[in-house]
Amino acid sequence: MNKPAYLTKSLFKTGFECPAKLRYAKDRAYGNNQDDNTFLQVLAEGGFQVGELAKLMFPQGVEVSELAHGVAVAKTKELLAQEEVTIFEAALCESSVSQESGTTAAPFFVRVDVLRKRGDTVDIIEVKSKSYDPEDERFFKTTRGFNSKTLPYLLDVAFQSHVATLAFPGRKIRSFLLLPDKSKAATIDGLNQLFPITKVDAASRRVTCVPVAGVTLADLGEPLMALLDVTDLATELLQQVLEIPGAAGTVPQLAQQLGEILMNPRAMAAPIQAQCKSCEFRLPQDHRLRSGFHECWKETVDSTRIEAGEPLVVDLWDGRRTQAWMAQGKRFMDDIAADDLPLETATDELTRTHRQWLQISGEGLNEHGYWFDAALFAREIEQWDWPINLIDFETSRTALPFHRGGKPYGLVAFQWSHHVLHQDGRLEHVDDFLMSEPGQLPNVAFLKSLKDTLSRNKGTVMMWSPYENSVLNALLDSLSKELKLSGVDSAEQAQVYEDLKVFVDSLTTRKQGNKTLHRGSRAMVDLCELSSKGFFHRRAGGSNSIKKVLPAMLDASDTLRGLYSQPVYGSVGIGAVTASTFNSRNFDTPMAWWQRDSNGDIIDPYQLLPGVFTDIDVHESSDDAVINQGGAAAAAYGRLQLENATPANRLAWRRALLKYCELDTLAMAMIVQGWRGWLEPAGTSHVEDPHEPPMESAT
């Protein structure tokens, strides 16, 4: 860390979240568990492409492409000598000294996306890929103040405006956000593809995105970006006293404090609070890189207990009272007593607080570390119609639409997988769908093919979480427009729409708040909801994410060990065996999904898959909402839409996507198989010997 320290836009954001993070943000000795995930999310959503489109909106703009701070600042000053100029990536560097303490702070350094100078007026334009909804009256402010979802964007431009005020004393500074407008629709096909990703450098997390040669603003059709004047909001924010972990002040005051902390990172005690749960600098203590999270906690609490890995209060699943407990000095999970967590009224199902108490105390868990409500599952399974159908979707929402008529962050459903589990135990990967060819709008084909595959039987349809239900409802809402874009004549459009509407309505549920407005005759069963009511495993830590439940089930279930500890799942059998009950559409080499690592721990099956991108290492996270391989899937689809993808890459990405989505529905089947195994009388099994010849399919 011998390079000069600058408080940049990204470091201001990091320090605003928690000043202690400034200790670790630029020190490569510390790991960041979200670097690659954040990178993938921006790649998947098209953030890099939005930046390039924005430049076309200012045709007279000049880019400061120099990376070195000093050179970039000098080039910017040279350009600013002009009376009128528009600069991309303008570099501003200003120092600020505290009048109270006289303490030296790190200089402020910002690269302004678009800086526009017109005489004595300087416009600071921050480009974001966040969508803007002009009909949302609470987009920036609610009745309680600034909207927490858009506050980070206003803080970003406010900080830059503060630096610009220091750089241009006496000048009028105006603040703008340039955002994709979700009320606008693309009037051309292939808008996204006009901004191809030509290079991905995962090591530096840089992307080279170069517009197609010769493309101009006129080629882009009707504009999709909204330029919003947020000067008044930024001014209000600059004057408002804000609280951050361990500090408080206006944006200029906090910037000064953060600049001082950056110069002397250990001067401030680590502000241990509930926000530590989502700290990106948390790594396993035996990781090759240092864990900033653990260093912070060791400063405040018993370091021996930290080193011993005792569960922390921030690790409690859905801990809504974490901050209150920490204010009472409760740092470890076993500091929480039953009185601290009033259990909800007893029901036949696990409630949120009951799950928390299981995580804290372990009371009621069996010797294998799990709790299973056999009676509940027996009742639920009794209501299923066999065979059961397990489905999973992959979708994309990008800032720049792929197709004419698409809106920023409009839904594109490009992939599904379908497993069928028979009552006698036979498991089939019956079909899948992936439309990834450039220029093709997949939504209608997605629904038609899904209708065809689910029409093979009348069994219950399963999903994991309400996501598939939401996707189908959203596709139905946009179906009429999609059919018009597909070029089908109006009479046929009406019939296709009606057929697909009946199909979607039969599978879905629609709610308004807690009120059910519609429930289809074949409404999908949410296995995640069922898991939350009747299954808890210590390893999953209260979470019901399938990425957590699957390894826990593999660890707990003898049935799954018997089924998957040998490489029998695949479209090619072993020796004379021909896959029997474990046929697959995409795994040519038989897989053993039940595996242990060198420490004897179950390996997450998703870690056995080849990466969707071989040049990006996707980290797991304790936060279920964090993008992981699913983000890689959406990013891969985006890259498949680019005409310049090589045939080799296109084939590799398709194969990876097919395997990933197949594992999603296989994971659901595994979990159901494990649950059923616990319901069977000792010595019986629904599952056939995989070395027996396959039975004729009931479908």
XYZ file of C-alpha atoms in Angstrom:
699
model
C 0.000 0.000 0.000
C 2.778 2.396 -0.987
C 0.713 4.135 -3.644
C -0.847 7.494 -2.714
C -4.221 7.102 -1.004
C -7.176 8.809 -2.668
C -10.773 8.839 -1.461
C -12.477 7.806 -4.689
C -16.169 7.389 -5.478
C -16.017 3.672 -4.726
C -14.078 4.178 -1.485
C -16.508 6.870 -0.353
C -19.345 4.372 -0.925
C -17.424 1.643 0.909
C -16.599 3.915 3.836
C -20.163 5.176 3.996
C -21.304 1.562 4.501
C -18.685 1.094 7.241
C -15.528 3.160 7.808
C -13.629 0.065 9.007
C -13.872 -1.358 5.504
C -11.364 1.278 4.363
C -8.723 -0.786 6.150
C -9.218 -3.635 3.734
C -10.573 -2.216 0.482
C -7.207 -1.512 -1.153
C -5.048 -4.037 0.677
C -4.632 -7.171 -1.427
C -3.773 -9.181 1.660
C -7.502 -9.126 2.463
C -10.115 -11.072 0.527
C -13.411 -9.745 -0.757
C -16.136 -12.366 -1.110
C -18.224 -10.230 -3.454
C -15.748 -8.990 -6.046
C -16.600 -11.587 -8.660
C -20.312 -11.675 -7.852
C -20.626 -7.904 -8.231
C -18.644 -8.088 -11.449
C -20.968 -10.788 -12.803
C -24.058 -8.827 -11.819
C -22.911 -5.737 -13.704
C -21.949 -7.943 -16.645
C -25.346 -9.678 -16.603
C -27.349 -6.452 -16.358
C -25.384 -4.616 -19.030
C -23.912 -1.875 -16.900
C -20.836 -1.611 -19.097
C -23.008 -1.244 -22.194
C -25.089 1.527 -20.650
C -21.891 3.500 -20.119
C -20.987 3.232 -23.786
C -24.482 4.182 -24.940
C -24.348 7.249 -22.690
C -21.259 8.481 -24.521
C -23.145 8.438 -27.821
C -25.648 10.859 -26.297
C -22.894 13.475 -26.112
C -21.334 13.314 -29.607
C -18.897 16.164 -28.906
C -17.525 14.468 -25.795
C -13.812 13.826 -25.347
C -12.651 10.896 -23.236
C -9.826 11.035 -20.717
C -8.576 7.486 -21.236
C -5.381 7.814 -19.219
C -5.416 5.612 -16.114
C -2.596 7.206 -14.104
C -4.076 9.733 -11.665
C -1.659 12.565 -12.314
C -1.774 12.236 -16.094
C -5.572 12.031 -16.093
C -5.879 15.156 -13.917
C -3.496 17.085 -16.181
C -5.415 16.046 -19.304
C -8.705 17.090 -17.686
C -7.347 20.519 -16.747
C -6.127 21.005 -20.302
C -9.598 20.254 -21.684
C -11.293 22.484 -19.106
C -9.399 25.482 -20.445
C -12.026 25.561 -23.191
C -15.114 27.727 -22.677
C -17.420 24.840 -23.543
C -16.449 21.182 -23.359
C -17.893 17.760 -22.556
C -15.516 15.270 -20.996
C -15.932 11.560 -20.382
C -14.129 10.220 -17.307
C -12.971 13.682 -16.258
C -10.458 13.392 -13.400
C -10.849 15.773 -10.465
C -8.464 15.708 -7.512
C -8.915 18.046 -4.539
C -7.635 18.128 -0.965
C -9.558 19.210 2.098
C -8.151 20.063 5.540
C -10.301 19.963 8.653
C -10.648 23.434 10.132
C -11.242 21.939 13.572
C -8.436 19.409 13.915
C -6.162 20.400 11.085
C -5.817 16.698 10.347
C -4.695 15.826 6.861
C -7.109 13.694 4.892
C -6.559 11.678 1.773
C -7.233 13.788 -1.335
C -10.613 13.338 -2.991
C -10.306 11.830 -6.451
C -13.261 11.213 -8.763
C -13.662 10.177 -12.370
C -16.864 11.883 -13.523
C -18.789 9.807 -16.068
C -19.765 12.926 -18.006
C -18.606 16.436 -17.075
C -20.173 19.195 -19.132
C -18.849 22.754 -18.855
C -20.772 25.668 -20.284
C -19.191 28.962 -19.216
C -19.587 29.261 -15.451
C -21.850 26.202 -15.200
C -20.462 22.732 -14.598
C -22.724 19.698 -14.908
C -21.821 16.478 -13.102
C -23.596 13.588 -14.856
C -23.457 10.171 -13.218
C -24.445 7.262 -15.457
C -26.138 4.321 -13.741
C -27.686 1.139 -15.080
C -30.398 1.324 -12.391
C -33.775 1.631 -14.094
C -35.909 4.742 -13.611
C -39.683 4.563 -13.367
C -41.232 7.981 -14.084
C -44.547 6.803 -12.626
C -42.958 6.018 -9.265
C -43.539 9.137 -7.179
C -41.368 7.647 -4.411
C -38.426 6.829 -6.630
C -36.131 9.251 -4.789
C -38.075 10.185 -1.648
C -40.741 8.537 0.471
C -42.774 9.963 3.327
C -39.893 8.977 5.635
C -37.176 10.685 3.634
C -34.792 9.503 0.958
C -35.620 6.153 -0.612
C -33.030 3.668 0.637
C -32.949 1.931 -2.753
C -31.892 5.024 -4.706
C -30.037 6.838 -1.920
C -26.661 5.309 -2.929
C -26.969 6.858 -6.400
C -27.759 10.289 -4.985
C -24.881 9.967 -2.522
C -22.558 9.128 -5.376
C -23.454 12.217 -7.393
C -23.575 14.379 -4.246
C -20.008 13.407 -3.335
C -18.852 14.201 -6.869
C -20.652 17.545 -6.746
C -18.877 18.326 -3.483
C -15.514 17.614 -5.101
C -16.533 19.710 -8.114
C -17.400 22.598 -5.773
C -13.856 22.434 -4.397
C -12.405 22.192 -7.901
C -14.472 25.039 -9.367
C -14.969 27.662 -6.649
C -17.570 30.239 -7.587
C -18.970 28.131 -10.417
C -22.545 26.856 -10.568
C -22.532 23.075 -10.044
C -25.485 21.056 -11.284
C -26.055 17.359 -10.571
C -27.624 14.805 -12.915
C -28.343 11.091 -13.073
C -28.563 9.382 -16.460
C -30.668 6.215 -16.109
C -32.478 3.719 -18.357
C -36.150 4.675 -18.486
C -38.282 1.549 -17.984
C -41.316 3.276 -19.483
C -39.590 3.477 -22.882
C -39.464 0.619 -25.411
C -36.726 -0.095 -27.931
C -37.746 0.808 -31.466
C -35.015 -1.267 -33.110
C -33.942 -4.885 -32.895
C -30.557 -5.723 -31.435
C -29.940 -2.549 -29.406
C -27.995 -4.523 -26.804
C -25.922 -6.202 -29.505
C -24.711 -2.840 -30.816
C -22.483 -2.690 -27.733
C -20.571 -5.982 -27.777
C -18.316 -7.091 -24.966
C -15.018 -7.676 -26.729
C -12.888 -8.630 -23.743
C -13.414 -9.722 -20.155
C -10.427 -9.385 -17.855
C -11.573 -11.187 -14.725
C -8.277 -10.608 -12.914
C -8.698 -6.823 -12.947
C -12.489 -7.071 -13.332
C -12.367 -4.853 -16.373
C -14.537 -5.210 -19.427
C -13.847 -3.843 -22.869
C -17.085 -2.791 -24.517
C -16.765 -1.117 -27.917
C -19.813 0.007 -29.919
C -20.194 -1.508 -33.377
C -18.062 0.458 -35.829
C -19.834 3.494 -37.214
C -22.864 3.352 -34.929
C -24.290 6.745 -34.001
C -27.082 8.001 -31.765
C -29.397 8.072 -34.784
C -28.967 4.317 -35.200
C -30.322 3.587 -31.719
C -33.951 4.478 -32.351
C -35.965 6.310 -29.738
C -33.855 7.189 -26.680
C -34.175 4.867 -23.682
C -32.130 6.930 -21.237
C -33.571 9.608 -18.975
C -31.409 12.574 -17.920
C -32.660 13.615 -14.489
C -31.722 16.909 -12.860
C -31.151 15.991 -9.199
C -29.397 19.223 -8.194
C -31.957 20.090 -5.506
C -31.866 16.546 -4.094
C -28.069 16.513 -4.053
C -28.006 19.921 -2.358
C -30.460 18.736 0.285
C -28.373 15.628 0.843
C -25.160 17.658 1.159
C -26.729 19.696 3.958
C -28.383 16.827 5.834
C -26.707 15.165 8.834
C -26.378 11.476 8.077
C -25.402 8.601 10.318
C -23.013 5.853 9.313
C -21.495 3.128 11.529
C -19.360 4.920 14.098
C -19.764 8.441 12.712
C -22.231 11.154 11.730
C -22.157 14.371 9.700
C -23.006 15.951 6.388
C -21.585 14.486 3.193
C -18.660 16.994 3.177
C -17.952 16.262 6.851
C -18.152 12.496 6.360
C -15.949 12.724 3.285
C -13.367 14.558 5.400
C -13.579 11.935 8.154
C -13.340 9.069 5.697
C -10.367 10.709 4.049
C -8.654 10.922 7.438
C -9.455 7.294 8.205
C -8.053 6.266 4.846
C -4.759 7.926 5.805
C -4.752 6.221 9.215
C -7.121 3.212 8.980
C -6.553 1.922 12.522
C -7.271 5.255 14.191
C -10.963 4.439 14.407
C -12.215 1.488 16.430
C -14.171 -1.016 14.358
C -17.901 -0.191 14.744
C -19.265 -3.690 15.334
C -22.960 -3.579 14.395
C -25.697 -5.606 12.720
C -24.477 -4.523 9.281
C -21.475 -6.829 9.755
C -23.701 -9.683 8.578
C -23.273 -8.612 4.963
C -19.590 -7.652 5.197
C -17.802 -8.537 1.987
C -14.484 -8.847 3.807
C -15.540 -11.978 5.661
C -13.676 -15.126 4.692
C -13.116 -18.473 6.409
C -10.425 -18.038 9.028
C -8.252 -20.642 7.329
C -8.452 -18.854 3.977
C -5.182 -17.956 2.258
C -6.251 -14.296 2.373
C -6.934 -12.377 5.569
C -10.484 -11.875 6.825
C -11.114 -8.237 7.723
C -14.405 -9.182 9.363
C -12.692 -11.383 11.936
C -10.011 -8.776 12.631
C -12.696 -6.195 13.401
C -14.517 -8.534 15.753
C -11.359 -9.590 17.561
C -10.812 -5.942 18.525
C -14.157 -5.817 20.311
C -14.986 -9.266 21.671
C -13.164 -12.287 23.074
C -10.718 -13.159 20.306
C -10.330 -16.743 21.512
C -14.047 -17.328 20.982
C -13.792 -15.766 17.532
C -10.860 -18.000 16.643
C -12.785 -21.000 17.926
C -15.516 -20.181 15.422
C -18.349 -19.784 17.929
C -21.599 -18.724 16.180
C -22.104 -14.960 16.168
C -25.337 -13.085 16.726
C -25.118 -11.619 13.203
C -25.299 -15.157 11.810
C -28.811 -15.725 13.118
C -31.131 -16.347 10.203
C -33.585 -13.481 9.603
C -32.362 -11.716 12.765
C -34.570 -8.657 12.780
C -33.588 -7.683 16.342
C -29.845 -8.143 15.892
C -28.956 -4.486 16.393
C -30.994 -4.291 19.608
C -29.288 -7.405 20.963
C -25.863 -6.059 20.094
C -26.682 -2.799 21.858
C -27.240 -4.963 24.938
C -23.758 -6.418 24.586
C -24.845 -9.718 23.049
C -22.248 -10.716 20.510
C -22.514 -14.502 20.312
C -25.542 -16.555 19.424
C -25.555 -18.333 22.763
C -25.915 -14.932 24.466
C -29.519 -14.943 23.260
C -31.980 -16.545 25.662
C -35.471 -17.805 24.973
C -36.864 -14.639 26.592
C -35.014 -12.561 23.980
C -36.840 -14.398 21.245
C -40.537 -14.717 22.068
C -41.670 -17.827 20.253
C -44.690 -17.357 18.044
C -47.936 -19.129 18.844
C -47.453 -22.872 18.571
C -48.616 -24.357 15.267
C -48.121 -27.620 13.440
C -45.409 -25.915 11.377
C -42.049 -24.324 12.063
C -42.386 -20.551 12.461
C -39.679 -17.974 11.898
C -38.779 -17.709 15.598
C -38.914 -21.459 16.095
C -36.368 -21.839 13.305
C -34.222 -19.222 14.995
C -34.413 -21.023 18.330
C -33.406 -24.289 16.668
C -30.386 -22.476 15.241
C -29.489 -20.930 18.605
C -30.113 -23.801 20.979
C -30.230 -26.934 18.888
C -33.070 -28.125 21.129
C -35.123 -30.719 19.294
C -32.497 -31.600 16.691
C -31.682 -35.273 16.396
C -28.201 -36.764 16.693
C -27.593 -35.999 13.015
C -28.247 -32.285 13.492
C -31.609 -31.921 11.792
C -35.325 -31.634 12.541
C -37.920 -33.184 10.226
C -41.684 -33.042 10.640
C -42.615 -36.464 9.258
C -46.335 -35.995 9.876
C -46.424 -32.710 7.955
C -44.533 -34.127 4.985
C -46.661 -37.269 4.948
C -49.820 -35.118 4.739
C -48.367 -32.926 2.004
C -47.048 -35.777 -0.115
C -50.372 -37.582 0.175
C -51.944 -34.682 -1.735
C -49.518 -34.858 -4.658
C -50.556 -36.331 -7.993
C -47.881 -38.622 -9.415
C -45.604 -38.384 -11.264
C -44.396 -35.043 -9.952
C -42.821 -32.454 -12.255
C -39.881 -30.369 -11.089
C -39.168 -27.214 -13.083
C -36.663 -24.370 -12.925
C -36.263 -21.229 -15.049
C -33.351 -19.038 -16.076
C -34.134 -15.475 -17.104
C -32.401 -12.262 -18.023
C -33.193 -8.625 -17.325
C -30.800 -6.232 -19.006
C -30.634 -2.469 -19.082
C -30.507 -2.431 -22.889
C -33.137 -4.667 -24.537
C -32.150 -7.414 -26.950
C -35.281 -7.009 -29.082
C -37.546 -4.330 -30.557
C -40.389 -3.552 -28.167
C -38.378 -4.571 -25.148
C -38.014 -2.201 -22.226
C -35.049 -1.669 -19.911
C -34.950 -4.636 -17.538
C -37.818 -6.297 -19.371
C -38.122 -10.024 -18.683
C -36.510 -12.472 -21.100
C -37.142 -16.131 -20.234
C -34.552 -18.122 -22.142
C -34.207 -21.497 -20.376
C -36.032 -24.159 -18.386
C -35.319 -27.655 -17.127
C -37.837 -30.406 -16.336
C -37.330 -33.534 -14.236
C -40.070 -36.084 -13.582
C -40.033 -38.182 -10.420
C -42.327 -41.226 -10.481
C -44.014 -42.682 -7.436
C -41.972 -45.881 -7.819
C -38.770 -43.854 -7.586
C -37.801 -43.573 -11.250
C -36.261 -40.210 -12.084
C -36.100 -38.797 -15.586
C -34.703 -35.602 -16.985
C -37.420 -35.525 -19.599
C -36.717 -32.262 -21.376
C -35.115 -28.840 -21.344
C -35.227 -25.627 -23.338
C -32.552 -23.071 -24.177
C -32.997 -20.419 -26.842
C -29.811 -18.414 -27.046
C -29.414 -17.578 -30.735
C -28.824 -13.850 -31.334
C -31.906 -11.879 -32.305
C -34.503 -14.470 -31.314
C -37.142 -13.455 -28.780
C -37.582 -16.569 -26.645
C -40.564 -15.763 -24.414
C -43.373 -17.215 -26.561
C -41.323 -20.288 -27.511
C -40.436 -20.682 -23.827
C -44.120 -20.850 -22.852
C -45.143 -23.079 -25.756
C -42.404 -25.614 -25.069
C -43.108 -25.561 -21.324
C -46.781 -26.221 -22.053
C -45.828 -29.160 -24.261
C -43.521 -30.775 -21.705
C -45.913 -30.360 -18.769
C -48.781 -31.773 -20.853
C -47.102 -35.192 -20.878
C -48.722 -36.035 -17.566
C -51.227 -34.611 -15.115
C -48.939 -34.758 -12.080
C -48.250 -32.028 -9.561
C -45.814 -29.323 -10.677
C -43.074 -28.203 -8.253
C -40.945 -25.076 -7.997
C -38.427 -23.900 -5.413
C -39.504 -20.453 -4.159
C -42.209 -18.326 -5.841
C -39.853 -17.193 -8.602
C -41.275 -19.463 -11.310
C -44.781 -18.330 -10.390
C -43.720 -14.682 -10.723
C -42.045 -15.318 -14.080
C -45.108 -17.025 -15.546
C -47.413 -14.238 -14.369
C -45.067 -11.614 -15.802
C -44.824 -13.465 -19.126
C -48.591 -13.684 -19.328
C -48.907 -9.945 -18.710
C -46.605 -9.226 -21.673
C -47.757 -12.089 -23.914
C -50.044 -10.096 -26.199
C -47.250 -7.685 -27.115
C -44.771 -10.543 -27.562
C -47.100 -12.275 -30.020
C -47.465 -9.114 -32.085
C -43.701 -8.796 -32.269
C -43.399 -12.422 -33.384
C -45.160 -11.609 -36.666
C -48.071 -14.017 -36.180
C -51.333 -12.869 -37.806
C -54.004 -11.477 -35.519
C -56.396 -14.471 -35.651
C -53.652 -16.915 -34.780
C -52.352 -14.488 -32.135
C -55.696 -14.572 -30.360
C -55.802 -18.373 -30.308
C -52.177 -18.747 -29.162
C -52.731 -16.145 -26.464
C -55.864 -17.869 -25.191
C -54.192 -21.305 -25.128
C -51.146 -20.031 -23.270
C -53.278 -17.960 -20.904
C -55.260 -21.043 -19.900
C -51.990 -22.933 -19.391
C -50.343 -20.211 -17.284
C -53.486 -19.597 -15.240
C -53.686 -23.313 -14.427
C -50.176 -23.275 -12.903
C -50.038 -19.947 -11.132
C -51.282 -18.115 -8.091
C -51.861 -14.376 -7.944
C -51.936 -12.476 -4.680
C -52.478 -8.949 -3.484
C -50.873 -8.633 -0.097
C -52.062 -11.620 1.911
C -55.180 -12.060 -0.207
C -55.220 -14.757 -2.905
C -56.887 -13.410 -6.053
C -56.414 -16.517 -8.183
C -55.220 -20.086 -7.681
C -54.905 -22.373 -10.697
C -56.288 -25.884 -10.885
C -52.714 -27.197 -11.110
C -51.070 -24.450 -9.076
C -47.391 -25.109 -8.498
C -46.246 -26.401 -5.113
C -43.507 -24.313 -3.539
C -40.986 -26.785 -2.113
C -39.070 -23.957 -0.456
C -42.163 -23.030 1.553
C -42.647 -26.675 2.499
C -39.012 -26.926 3.587
C -39.390 -23.832 5.759
C -42.378 -25.371 7.554
C -41.000 -28.816 8.239
C -37.228 -29.155 7.797
C -34.260 -27.627 9.573
C -30.615 -28.647 9.366
C -27.834 -27.109 11.389
C -25.621 -26.882 8.299
C -28.155 -24.699 6.449
C -28.212 -22.226 9.350
C -31.921 -21.516 9.076
C -31.758 -20.750 5.364
C -34.158 -22.388 2.917
C -32.176 -21.550 -0.191
C -31.840 -24.652 -2.336
C -28.086 -23.977 -2.443
C -28.073 -24.478 1.348
C -30.717 -27.187 1.714
C -29.231 -29.533 -0.904
C -25.815 -30.038 0.785
C -27.595 -30.385 4.131
C -29.882 -33.095 2.749
C -26.953 -34.951 1.197
C -25.244 -34.851 4.577
C -28.294 -36.124 6.451
C -29.954 -38.618 4.109
C -28.871 -42.259 3.838
C -31.221 -42.534 0.859
C -29.289 -39.898 -1.086
C -25.974 -41.437 -0.124
C -27.156 -44.755 -1.526
C -28.456 -43.187 -4.727
C -25.707 -40.730 -5.593
C -22.416 -41.876 -4.046
C -21.599 -43.808 -7.218
C -21.273 -42.273 -10.720
C -24.614 -43.504 -12.023
C -26.337 -40.222 -12.915
C -25.740 -39.525 -16.576
C -26.798 -40.421 -20.085
C -24.015 -43.022 -20.276
C -24.074 -45.904 -17.845
C -21.216 -47.878 -16.280
C -20.178 -50.919 -18.261
C -23.301 -52.670 -19.502
C -25.590 -50.461 -17.419
C -27.487 -47.835 -19.400
C -28.353 -45.157 -16.891
C -31.456 -46.974 -15.632
C -33.298 -44.614 -13.294
C -30.765 -41.788 -13.623
C -30.965 -40.659 -17.243
C -29.739 -37.200 -18.141
C -29.870 -34.972 -21.187
C -26.609 -33.116 -20.607
C -24.213 -35.127 -18.430
C -22.456 -37.470 -20.855
C -20.044 -38.602 -18.171
C -21.800 -40.271 -15.220
C -21.678 -38.138 -12.085
C -21.465 -39.034 -8.407
C -23.194 -36.149 -6.647
C -22.609 -37.437 -3.114
C -18.950 -36.654 -2.409
C -16.927 -35.613 0.632
C -13.866 -33.362 0.685
C -10.568 -34.027 2.448
C -12.090 -32.818 5.739
C -15.001 -35.236 5.451
C -17.549 -32.525 4.636
C -20.165 -32.947 1.912
C -19.199 -31.098 -1.256
C -21.892 -28.803 -2.605
C -22.905 -30.389 -5.957
C -22.906 -26.944 -7.575
C -19.167 -26.797 -6.887
C -18.733 -29.944 -8.981
C -20.015 -28.172 -12.087
C -17.627 -26.524 -14.522
C -17.880 -22.741 -14.327
C -20.115 -20.993 -16.798
C -17.139 -18.704 -17.304
C -13.827 -20.469 -16.827
C -12.074 -17.134 -16.266
C -14.270 -16.073 -13.325
C -14.279 -17.753 -9.917
C -17.755 -17.363 -8.407
C -17.710 -17.275 -4.609
C -20.428 -18.617 -2.386
C -21.964 -16.266 0.138
C -23.944 -16.591 3.335
C -26.488 -14.168 1.909
C -29.050 -16.072 -0.150
C -29.881 -12.977 -2.175
C -26.356 -12.535 -3.448
C -25.833 -13.346 -7.096
C -23.894 -16.579 -7.677
C -23.950 -19.054 -10.560
C -27.408 -17.797 -11.501
C -25.841 -14.437 -12.291
C -23.268 -16.209 -14.397
C -26.125 -17.841 -16.320
C -27.712 -14.480 -17.141
C -24.306 -13.064 -18.081
C -23.655 -16.066 -20.334
C -26.982 -15.525 -22.092
C -26.039 -11.893 -22.698
C -22.735 -12.899 -24.223
C -24.468 -15.520 -26.387
C -26.555 -12.709 -27.884
C -23.450 -11.038 -29.270
C -22.688 -11.831 -32.883
C -18.931 -11.796 -32.268
C -18.955 -14.816 -29.911
C -16.734 -17.562 -31.283
C -18.317 -20.945 -32.098
C -16.149 -22.572 -29.419
C -17.242 -20.125 -26.723
C -20.864 -20.318 -27.829
C -20.822 -24.118 -27.544
C -19.067 -24.050 -24.160
C -21.489 -21.501 -22.700
C -24.525 -23.439 -23.957
C -23.262 -26.690 -22.469
C -22.542 -25.023 -19.143
C -25.995 -23.416 -19.048
C -27.720 -26.722 -19.805
C -25.832 -28.534 -17.050
C -26.425 -25.803 -14.513
C -30.181 -25.649 -15.091
C -30.452 -29.443 -15.109
C -28.770 -29.569 -11.713
C -31.356 -27.092 -10.385
C -34.234 -29.485 -11.072
C -32.148 -32.517 -10.104
C -31.464 -30.793 -6.769
C -35.207 -30.475 -6.190
C -35.670 -34.145 -7.010
C -32.847 -35.148 -4.648
C -34.405 -33.245 -1.769
C -37.813 -34.846 -2.358
C -36.145 -38.262 -2.570
C -34.446 -37.620 0.758
C -37.679 -36.524 2.420
C -39.506 -39.600 1.119
C -36.693 -41.798 2.373
C -37.330 -40.595 5.923
C -41.010 -41.475 5.616
C -40.486 -45.070 4.491
C -40.687 -47.963 6.956
C -37.308 -49.425 7.854
C -36.031 -51.797 5.221
C -38.235 -50.512 2.384
C -37.466 -48.178 -0.466
C -39.350 -46.589 -3.319
C -36.151 -46.381 -5.332
C -35.251 -49.118 -7.737
C -31.812 -50.653 -7.977
C -30.035 -48.509 -10.589
C -28.423 -51.666 -11.980
C -31.826 -53.124 -12.908
C -33.102 -52.551 -16.475
C -35.222 -49.392 -16.806
C -38.977 -49.680 -16.562
C -41.124 -48.390 -19.383
C -41.933 -44.752 -18.745
C -45.422 -43.941 -17.586
C -45.247 -40.836 -19.735
